[in-house]
N, CA and C of each residue as an Amber inpcrd file, in Angstrom:
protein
   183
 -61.6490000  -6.9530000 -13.0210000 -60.8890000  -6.4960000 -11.8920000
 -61.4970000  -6.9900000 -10.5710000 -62.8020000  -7.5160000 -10.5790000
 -63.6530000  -8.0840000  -9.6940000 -63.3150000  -9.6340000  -9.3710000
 -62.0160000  -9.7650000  -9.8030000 -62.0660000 -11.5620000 -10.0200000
 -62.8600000 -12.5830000 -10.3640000 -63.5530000 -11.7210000 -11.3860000
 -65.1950000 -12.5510000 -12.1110000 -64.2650000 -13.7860000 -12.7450000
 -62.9650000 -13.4840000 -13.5610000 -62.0490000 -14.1790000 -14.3570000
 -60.9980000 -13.7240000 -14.0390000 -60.1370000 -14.8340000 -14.4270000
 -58.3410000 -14.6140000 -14.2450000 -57.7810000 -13.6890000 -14.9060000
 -56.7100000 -13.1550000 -14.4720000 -56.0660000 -12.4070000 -15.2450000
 -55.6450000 -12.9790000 -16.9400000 -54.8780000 -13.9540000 -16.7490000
 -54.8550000 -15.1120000 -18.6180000 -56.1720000 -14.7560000 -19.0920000
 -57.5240000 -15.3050000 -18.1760000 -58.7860000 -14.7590000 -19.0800000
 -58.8260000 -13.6430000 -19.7570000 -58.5640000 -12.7380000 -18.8040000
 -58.9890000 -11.3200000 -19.3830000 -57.8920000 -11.0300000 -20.7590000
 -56.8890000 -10.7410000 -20.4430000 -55.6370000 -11.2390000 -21.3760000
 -55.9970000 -11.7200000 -22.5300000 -56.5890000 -13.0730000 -22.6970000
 -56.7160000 -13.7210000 -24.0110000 -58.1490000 -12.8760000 -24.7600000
 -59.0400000 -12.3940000 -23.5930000 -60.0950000 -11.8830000 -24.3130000
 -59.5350000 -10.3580000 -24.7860000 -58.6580000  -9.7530000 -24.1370000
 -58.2860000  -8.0570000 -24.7670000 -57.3210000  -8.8470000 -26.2530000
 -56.7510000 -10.3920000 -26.6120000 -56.1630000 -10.2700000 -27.6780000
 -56.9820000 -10.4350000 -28.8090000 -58.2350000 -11.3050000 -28.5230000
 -59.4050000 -11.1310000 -29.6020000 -60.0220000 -10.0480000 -29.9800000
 -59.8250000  -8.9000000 -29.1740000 -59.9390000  -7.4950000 -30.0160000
 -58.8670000  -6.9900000 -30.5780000 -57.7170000  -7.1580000 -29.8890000
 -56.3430000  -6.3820000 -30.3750000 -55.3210000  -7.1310000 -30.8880000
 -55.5760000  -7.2330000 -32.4440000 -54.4490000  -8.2720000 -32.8200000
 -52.8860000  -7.7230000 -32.5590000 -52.5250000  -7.2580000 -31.9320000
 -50.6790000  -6.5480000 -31.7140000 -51.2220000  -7.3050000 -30.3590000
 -51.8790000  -7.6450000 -29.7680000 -51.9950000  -8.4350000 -28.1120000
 -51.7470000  -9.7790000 -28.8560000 -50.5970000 -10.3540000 -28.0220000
 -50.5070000 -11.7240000 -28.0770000 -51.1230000 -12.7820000 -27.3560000
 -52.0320000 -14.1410000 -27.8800000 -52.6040000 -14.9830000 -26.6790000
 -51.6760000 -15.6990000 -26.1440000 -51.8770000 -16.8880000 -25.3410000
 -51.2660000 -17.9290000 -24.6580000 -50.2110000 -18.2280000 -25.3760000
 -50.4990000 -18.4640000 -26.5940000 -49.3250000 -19.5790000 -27.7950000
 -48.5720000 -18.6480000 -28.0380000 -48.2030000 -17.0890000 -27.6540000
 -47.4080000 -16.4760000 -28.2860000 -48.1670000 -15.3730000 -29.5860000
 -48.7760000 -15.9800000 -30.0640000 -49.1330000 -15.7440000 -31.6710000
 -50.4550000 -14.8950000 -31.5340000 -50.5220000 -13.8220000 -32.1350000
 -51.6400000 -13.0570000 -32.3340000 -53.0630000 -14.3410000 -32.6560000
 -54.0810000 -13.5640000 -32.1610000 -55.7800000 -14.6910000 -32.3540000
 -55.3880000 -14.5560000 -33.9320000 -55.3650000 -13.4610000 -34.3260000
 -55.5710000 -12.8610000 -36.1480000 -54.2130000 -13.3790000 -36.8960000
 -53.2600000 -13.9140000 -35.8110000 -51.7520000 -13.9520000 -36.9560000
 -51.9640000 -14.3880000 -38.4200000 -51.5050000 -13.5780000 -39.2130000
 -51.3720000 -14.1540000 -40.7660000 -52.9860000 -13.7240000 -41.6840000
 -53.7560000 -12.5210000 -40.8420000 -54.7820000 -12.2530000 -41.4050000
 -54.1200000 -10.8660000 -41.6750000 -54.1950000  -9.9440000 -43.1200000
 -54.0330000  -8.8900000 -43.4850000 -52.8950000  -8.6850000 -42.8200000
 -51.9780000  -9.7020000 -42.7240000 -50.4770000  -8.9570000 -42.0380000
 -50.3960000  -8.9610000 -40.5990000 -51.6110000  -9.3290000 -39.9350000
 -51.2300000  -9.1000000 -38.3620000 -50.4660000 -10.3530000 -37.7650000
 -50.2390000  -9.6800000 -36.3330000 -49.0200000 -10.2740000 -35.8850000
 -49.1030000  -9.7700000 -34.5010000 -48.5420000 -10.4940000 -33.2520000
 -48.0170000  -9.7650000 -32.1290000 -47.1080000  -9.5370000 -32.4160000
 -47.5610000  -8.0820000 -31.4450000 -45.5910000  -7.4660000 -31.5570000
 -45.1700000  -7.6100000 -30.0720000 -45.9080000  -7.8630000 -29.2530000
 -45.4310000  -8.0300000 -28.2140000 -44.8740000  -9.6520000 -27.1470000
 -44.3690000  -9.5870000 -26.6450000 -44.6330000 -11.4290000 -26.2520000
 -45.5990000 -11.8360000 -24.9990000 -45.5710000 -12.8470000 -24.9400000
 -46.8630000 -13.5620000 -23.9200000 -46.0950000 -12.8910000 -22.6460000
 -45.0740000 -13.1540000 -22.1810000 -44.0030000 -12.5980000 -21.0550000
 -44.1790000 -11.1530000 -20.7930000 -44.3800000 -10.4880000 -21.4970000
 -44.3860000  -9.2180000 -22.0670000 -45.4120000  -8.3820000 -21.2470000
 -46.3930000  -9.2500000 -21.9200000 -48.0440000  -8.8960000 -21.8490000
 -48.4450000  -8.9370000 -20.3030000 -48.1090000 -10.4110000 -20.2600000
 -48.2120000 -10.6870000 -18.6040000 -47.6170000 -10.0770000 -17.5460000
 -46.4410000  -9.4400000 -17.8720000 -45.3270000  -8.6450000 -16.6830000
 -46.2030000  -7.2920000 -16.7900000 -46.6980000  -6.6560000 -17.5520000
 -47.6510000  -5.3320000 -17.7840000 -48.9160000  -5.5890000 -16.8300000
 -49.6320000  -6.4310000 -17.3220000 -51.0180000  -6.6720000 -17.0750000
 -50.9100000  -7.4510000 -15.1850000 -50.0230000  -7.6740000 -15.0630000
 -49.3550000  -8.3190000 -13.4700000 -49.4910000  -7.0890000 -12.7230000
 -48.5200000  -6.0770000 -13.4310000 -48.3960000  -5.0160000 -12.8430000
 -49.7740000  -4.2520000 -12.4010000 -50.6560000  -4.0190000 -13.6710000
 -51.8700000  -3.3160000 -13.3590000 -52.8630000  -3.9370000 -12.8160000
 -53.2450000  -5.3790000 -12.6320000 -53.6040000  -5.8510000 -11.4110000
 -53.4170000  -5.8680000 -10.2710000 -52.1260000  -5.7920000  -9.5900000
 -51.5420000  -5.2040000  -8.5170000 -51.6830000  -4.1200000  -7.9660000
 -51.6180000  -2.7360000  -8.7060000 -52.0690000  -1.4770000  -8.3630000
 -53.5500000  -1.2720000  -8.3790000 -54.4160000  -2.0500000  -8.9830000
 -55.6610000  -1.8870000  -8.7480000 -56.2080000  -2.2640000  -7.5510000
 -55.5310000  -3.3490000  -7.5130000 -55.7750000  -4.3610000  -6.1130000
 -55.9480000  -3.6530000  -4.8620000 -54.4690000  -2.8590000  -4.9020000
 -54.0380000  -1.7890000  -3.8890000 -54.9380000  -0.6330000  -4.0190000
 -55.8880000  -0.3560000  -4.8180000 -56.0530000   1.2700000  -5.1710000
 -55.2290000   2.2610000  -5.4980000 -54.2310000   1.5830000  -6.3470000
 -53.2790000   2.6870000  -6.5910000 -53.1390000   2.7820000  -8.5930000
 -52.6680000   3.3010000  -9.3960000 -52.8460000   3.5230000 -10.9960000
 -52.0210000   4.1050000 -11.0840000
């Protein structure tokens, strides 16, 4: 939240813990391991995570 890294950074690193987080390509880091999968889309992710950068920015949650 410090702009140490980009928002995409942070993003691709919360999908290497959370396979239902989709990376860049769309596709879960884990797709096709024990069934995982994003369920969400890259568009998706980013219009959320846009949002809560913004209100942080501001001091607002």
């Amino acid at each position: 939240m410090k702009g140490k890294i980009s928002r995409h950074r942070f993003m691709e690193n919360l999908a290497r813990i959370w396979a239902g987080l989709p990376t860049s390509t769309g596709r879960s880091y884990y797709h096709g391991h024990a069934g995982n999968r994003a369920v969400i889309t890259w568009n998706e992710f980013d219009s959320h995570m846009k949002s809560i950068f913004e209100n942080t920015a501001r001091g607002t949650s």
